mmCIF file of C-alpha atoms in Angstrom:
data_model
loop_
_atom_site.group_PDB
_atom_site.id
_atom_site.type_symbol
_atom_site.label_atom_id
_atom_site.label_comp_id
_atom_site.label_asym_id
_atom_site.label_seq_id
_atom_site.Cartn_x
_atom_site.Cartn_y
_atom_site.Cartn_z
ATOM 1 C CA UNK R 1 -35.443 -65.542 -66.907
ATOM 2 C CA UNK R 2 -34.103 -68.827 -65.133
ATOM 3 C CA UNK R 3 -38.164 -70.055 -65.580
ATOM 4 C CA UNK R 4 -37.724 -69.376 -69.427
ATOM 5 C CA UNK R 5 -34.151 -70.994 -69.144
ATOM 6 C CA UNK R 6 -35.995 -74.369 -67.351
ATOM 7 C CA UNK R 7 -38.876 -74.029 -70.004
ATOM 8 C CA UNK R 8 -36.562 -74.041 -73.049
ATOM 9 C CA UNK R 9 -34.597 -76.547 -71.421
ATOM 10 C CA UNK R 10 -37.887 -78.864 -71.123
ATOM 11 C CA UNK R 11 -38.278 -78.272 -74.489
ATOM 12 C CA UNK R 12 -35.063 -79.255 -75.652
ATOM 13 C CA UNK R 13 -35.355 -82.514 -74.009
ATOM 14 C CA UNK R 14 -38.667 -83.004 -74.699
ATOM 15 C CA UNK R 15 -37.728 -82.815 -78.636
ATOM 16 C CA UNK R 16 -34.845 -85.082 -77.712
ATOM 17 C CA UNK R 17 -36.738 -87.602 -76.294
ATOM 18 C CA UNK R 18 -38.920 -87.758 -79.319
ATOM 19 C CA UNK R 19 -35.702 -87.916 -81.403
ATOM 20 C CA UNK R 20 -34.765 -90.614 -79.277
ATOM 21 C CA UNK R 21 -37.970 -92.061 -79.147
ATOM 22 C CA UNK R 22 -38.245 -91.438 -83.284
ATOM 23 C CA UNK R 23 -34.641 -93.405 -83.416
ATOM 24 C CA UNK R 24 -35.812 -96.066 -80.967
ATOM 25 C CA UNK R 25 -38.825 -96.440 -83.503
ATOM 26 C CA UNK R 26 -36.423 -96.328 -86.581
ATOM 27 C CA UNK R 27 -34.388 -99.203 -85.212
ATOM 28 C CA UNK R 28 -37.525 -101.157 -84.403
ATOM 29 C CA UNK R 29 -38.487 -101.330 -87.538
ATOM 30 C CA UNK R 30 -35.075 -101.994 -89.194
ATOM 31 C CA UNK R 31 -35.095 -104.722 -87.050
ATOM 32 C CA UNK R 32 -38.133 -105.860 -87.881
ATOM 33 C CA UNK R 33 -36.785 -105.482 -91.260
ATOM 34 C CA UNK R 34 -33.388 -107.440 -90.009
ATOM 35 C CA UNK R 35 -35.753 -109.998 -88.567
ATOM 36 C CA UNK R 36 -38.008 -110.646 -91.875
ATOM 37 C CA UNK R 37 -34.118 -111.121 -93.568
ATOM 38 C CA UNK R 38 -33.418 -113.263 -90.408
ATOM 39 C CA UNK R 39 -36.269 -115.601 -90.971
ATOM 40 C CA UNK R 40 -35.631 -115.882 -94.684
ATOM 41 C CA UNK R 41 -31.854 -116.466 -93.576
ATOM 42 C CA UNK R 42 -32.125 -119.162 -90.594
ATOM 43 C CA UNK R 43 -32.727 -119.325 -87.534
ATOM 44 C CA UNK R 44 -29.095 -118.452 -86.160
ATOM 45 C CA UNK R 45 -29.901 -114.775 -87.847
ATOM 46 C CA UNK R 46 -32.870 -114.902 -85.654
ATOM 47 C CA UNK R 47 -31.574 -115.226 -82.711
ATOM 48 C CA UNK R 48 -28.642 -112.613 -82.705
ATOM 49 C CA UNK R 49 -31.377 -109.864 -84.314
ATOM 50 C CA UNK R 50 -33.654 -110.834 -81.280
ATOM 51 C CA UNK R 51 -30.843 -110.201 -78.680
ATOM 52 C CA UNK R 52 -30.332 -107.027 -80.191
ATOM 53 C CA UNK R 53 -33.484 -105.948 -80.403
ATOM 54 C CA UNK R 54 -33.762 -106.552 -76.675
ATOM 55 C CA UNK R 55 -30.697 -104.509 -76.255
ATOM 56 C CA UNK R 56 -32.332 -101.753 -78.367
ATOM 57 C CA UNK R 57 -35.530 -102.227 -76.269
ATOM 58 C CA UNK R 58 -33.395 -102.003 -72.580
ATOM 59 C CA UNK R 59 -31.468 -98.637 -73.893
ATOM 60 C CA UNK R 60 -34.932 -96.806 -74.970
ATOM 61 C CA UNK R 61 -36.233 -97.782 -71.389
ATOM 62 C CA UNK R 62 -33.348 -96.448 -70.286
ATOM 63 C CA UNK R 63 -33.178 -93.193 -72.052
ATOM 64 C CA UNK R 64 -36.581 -92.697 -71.256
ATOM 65 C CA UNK R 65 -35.965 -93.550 -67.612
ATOM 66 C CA UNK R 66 -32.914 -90.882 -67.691
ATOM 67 C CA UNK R 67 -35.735 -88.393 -69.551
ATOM 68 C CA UNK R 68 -38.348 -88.974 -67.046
ATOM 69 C CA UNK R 69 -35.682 -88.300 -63.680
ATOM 70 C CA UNK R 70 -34.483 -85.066 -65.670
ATOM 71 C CA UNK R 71 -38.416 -83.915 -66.746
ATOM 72 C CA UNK R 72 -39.162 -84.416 -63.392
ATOM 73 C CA UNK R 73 -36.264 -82.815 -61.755
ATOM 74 C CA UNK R 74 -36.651 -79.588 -64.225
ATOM 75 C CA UNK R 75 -40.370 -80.000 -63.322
ATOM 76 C CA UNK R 76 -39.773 -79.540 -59.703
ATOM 77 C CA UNK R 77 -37.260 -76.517 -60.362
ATOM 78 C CA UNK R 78 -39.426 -74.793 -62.537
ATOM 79 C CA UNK R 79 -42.259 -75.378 -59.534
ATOM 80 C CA UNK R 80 -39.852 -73.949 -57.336
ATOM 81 C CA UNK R 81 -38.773 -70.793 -59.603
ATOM 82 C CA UNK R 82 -42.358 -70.159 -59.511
ATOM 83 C CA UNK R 83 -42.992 -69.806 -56.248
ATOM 84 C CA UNK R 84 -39.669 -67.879 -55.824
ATOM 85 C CA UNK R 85 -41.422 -65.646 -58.491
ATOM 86 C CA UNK R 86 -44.249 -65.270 -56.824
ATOM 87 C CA UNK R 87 -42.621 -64.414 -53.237
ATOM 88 C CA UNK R 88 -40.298 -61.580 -55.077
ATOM 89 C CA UNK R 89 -43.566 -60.214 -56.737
ATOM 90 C CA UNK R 90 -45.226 -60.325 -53.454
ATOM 91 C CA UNK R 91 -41.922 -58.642 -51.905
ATOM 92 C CA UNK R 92 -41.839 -56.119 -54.743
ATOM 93 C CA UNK R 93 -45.650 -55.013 -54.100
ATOM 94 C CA UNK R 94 -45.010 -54.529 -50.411
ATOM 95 C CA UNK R 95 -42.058 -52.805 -51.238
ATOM 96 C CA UNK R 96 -44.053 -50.643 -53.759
ATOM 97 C CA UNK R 97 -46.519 -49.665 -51.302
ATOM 98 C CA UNK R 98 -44.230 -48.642 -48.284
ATOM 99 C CA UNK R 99 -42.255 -46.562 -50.840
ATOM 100 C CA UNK R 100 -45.931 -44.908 -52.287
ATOM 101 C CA UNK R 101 -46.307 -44.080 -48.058
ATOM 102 C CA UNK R 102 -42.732 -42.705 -47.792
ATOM 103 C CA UNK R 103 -43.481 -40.647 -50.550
ATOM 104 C CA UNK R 104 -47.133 -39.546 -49.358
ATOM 105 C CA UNK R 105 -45.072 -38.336 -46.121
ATOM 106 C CA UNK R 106 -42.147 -36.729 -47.433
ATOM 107 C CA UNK R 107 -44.448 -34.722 -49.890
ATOM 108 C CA UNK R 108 -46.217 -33.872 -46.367
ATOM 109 C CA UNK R 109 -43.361 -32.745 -44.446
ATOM 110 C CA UNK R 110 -43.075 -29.362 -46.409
ATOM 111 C CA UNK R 111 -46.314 -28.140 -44.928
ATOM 112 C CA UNK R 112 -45.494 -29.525 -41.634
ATOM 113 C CA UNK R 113 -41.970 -27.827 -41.700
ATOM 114 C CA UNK R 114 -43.834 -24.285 -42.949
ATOM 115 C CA UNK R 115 -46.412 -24.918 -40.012
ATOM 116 C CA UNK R 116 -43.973 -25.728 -37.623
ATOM 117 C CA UNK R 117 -41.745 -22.696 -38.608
ATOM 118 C CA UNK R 118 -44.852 -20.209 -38.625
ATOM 119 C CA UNK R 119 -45.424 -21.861 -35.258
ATOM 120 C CA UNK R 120 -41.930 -20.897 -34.335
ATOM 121 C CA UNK R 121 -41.747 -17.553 -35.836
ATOM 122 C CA UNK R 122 -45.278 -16.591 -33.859
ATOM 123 C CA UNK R 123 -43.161 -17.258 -30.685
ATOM 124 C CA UNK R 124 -40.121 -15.405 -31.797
ATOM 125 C CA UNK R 125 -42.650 -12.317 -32.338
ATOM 126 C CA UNK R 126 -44.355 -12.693 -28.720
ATOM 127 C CA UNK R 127 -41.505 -13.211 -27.224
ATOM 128 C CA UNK R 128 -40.294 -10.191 -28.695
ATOM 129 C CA UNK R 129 -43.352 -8.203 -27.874
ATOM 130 C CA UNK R 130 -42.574 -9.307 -24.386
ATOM 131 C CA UNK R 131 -38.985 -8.294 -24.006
ATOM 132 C CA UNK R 132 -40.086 -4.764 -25.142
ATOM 133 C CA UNK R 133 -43.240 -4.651 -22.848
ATOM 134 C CA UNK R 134 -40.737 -5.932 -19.927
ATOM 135 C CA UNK R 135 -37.887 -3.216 -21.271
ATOM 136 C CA UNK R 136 -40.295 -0.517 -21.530
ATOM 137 C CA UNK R 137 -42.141 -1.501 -18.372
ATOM 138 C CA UNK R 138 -38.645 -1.744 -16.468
ATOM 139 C CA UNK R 139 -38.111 2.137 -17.885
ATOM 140 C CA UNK R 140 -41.048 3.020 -16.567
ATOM 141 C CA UNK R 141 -39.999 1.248 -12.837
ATOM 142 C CA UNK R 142 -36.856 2.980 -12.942
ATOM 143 C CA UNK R 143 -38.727 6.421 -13.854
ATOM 144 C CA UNK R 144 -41.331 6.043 -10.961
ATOM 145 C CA UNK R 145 -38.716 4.680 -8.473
ATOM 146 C CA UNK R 146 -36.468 8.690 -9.773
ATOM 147 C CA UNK R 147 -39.908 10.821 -9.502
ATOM 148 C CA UNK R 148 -40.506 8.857 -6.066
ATOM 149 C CA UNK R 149 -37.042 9.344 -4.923
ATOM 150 C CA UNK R 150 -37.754 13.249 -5.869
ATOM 151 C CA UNK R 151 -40.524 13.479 -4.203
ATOM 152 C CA UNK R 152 -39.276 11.434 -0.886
ATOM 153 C CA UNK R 153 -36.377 14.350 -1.118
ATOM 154 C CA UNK R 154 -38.617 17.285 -1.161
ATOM 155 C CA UNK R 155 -41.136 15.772 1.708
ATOM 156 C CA UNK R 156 -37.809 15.592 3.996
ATOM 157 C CA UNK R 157 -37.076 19.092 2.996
ATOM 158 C CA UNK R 158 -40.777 19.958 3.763
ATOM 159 C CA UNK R 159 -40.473 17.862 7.008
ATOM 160 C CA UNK R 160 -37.719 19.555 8.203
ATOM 161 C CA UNK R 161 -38.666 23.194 7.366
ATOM 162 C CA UNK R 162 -41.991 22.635 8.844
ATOM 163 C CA UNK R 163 -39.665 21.241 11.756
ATOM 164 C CA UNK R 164 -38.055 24.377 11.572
ATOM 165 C CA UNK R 165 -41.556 26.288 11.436
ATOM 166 C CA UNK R 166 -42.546 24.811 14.177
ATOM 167 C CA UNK R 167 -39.695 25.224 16.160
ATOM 168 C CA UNK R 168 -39.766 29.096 15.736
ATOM 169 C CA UNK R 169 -43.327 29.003 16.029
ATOM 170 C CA UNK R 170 -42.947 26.864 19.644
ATOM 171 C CA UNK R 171 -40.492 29.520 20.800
ATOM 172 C CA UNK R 172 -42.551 32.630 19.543
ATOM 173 C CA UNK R 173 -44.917 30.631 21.684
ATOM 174 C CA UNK R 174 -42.931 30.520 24.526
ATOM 175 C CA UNK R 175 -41.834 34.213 24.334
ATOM 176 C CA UNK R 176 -45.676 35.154 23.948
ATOM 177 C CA UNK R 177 -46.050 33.028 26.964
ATOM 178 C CA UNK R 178 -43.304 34.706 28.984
ATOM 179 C CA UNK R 179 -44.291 38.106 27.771
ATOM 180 C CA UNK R 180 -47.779 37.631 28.665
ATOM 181 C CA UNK R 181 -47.174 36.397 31.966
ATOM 182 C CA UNK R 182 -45.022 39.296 33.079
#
């Protein structure tokens, strides 16, 4: 927009400057008019229509000097709203293409998330499996440790009836012995 601004503004002064040049033109030629009257008039006339055709002459130098500083200065702005141009296009591109990636990535993150959470729910389930192996297998413990406790208790009844046994069975012995010696 500011380009088109500059560019319309070139224009405007360019069709000034033609106006001015068209005007500086004009007056030439009435001059050159005023100077045929002059001639035919004296050479007084002459004189004053020279001195004001100089002045006529200075003021279109001038206004084309001022035209040429201001074409020149819009000329360099224009240069310079180009490049600006440019460095935003360049900007927007990069910009377009890091937002194209973001999107690439965000529309990859819902597969990642389901992957991560089947990941994640796969552990849940082992480590569920494993609680339940390690609570039945603790059951189990605790129901070997009772039947060994059991069985501990009915070896020391065993042990001491065959204590017992043995006992009467030493002093059967003995009275044998005794009876068998006398």
């Amino acid at each position: 927009l500011e380009i088109e601004a500059q560019e319309q503004a070139l224009e405007q002064l360019e069709k000034s400057t033609q106006e001015a040049t068209r005007k500086a033109h004009d007056a030439e030629q009435k001059a050159k008019s005023a100077l045929d009257a002059l001639k035919a008039n004296g050479f007084l006339m002459i004189q004053e229509k020279d001195q004001m055709l100089k002045y006529v002459e200075e003021e279109v130098d001038r206004v084309k000097g001022l035209f040429e500083q201001k074409e020149a200065r819009l000329t360099s702005e224009r240069d310079s709203a180009k490049q600006a141009a440019q460095q935003l296009a360049r900007e927007q591109g990069e910009l377009t293409q890091r937002l194209h990636q973001l999107q690439q990535e965000l529309q990859q993150l819902p597969g990642a998330l389901e992957a991560e959470k089947a990941k994640s729910q796969a552990l849940e389930t082992a480590c569920s499996k494993a609680q339940s192996e390690a609570k039945d297998s603790a059951m189990h413990l605790t129901q070997v440790e009772d039947e060994m406790r059991e069985l501990l208790s009915v070896m020391e009844q065993q042990k001491v009836a065959s204590a017992a046994k043995v006992k009467q069975l030493a002093t059967i012995l003995q009275d044998m012995q005794a009876f068998g010696m006398h």
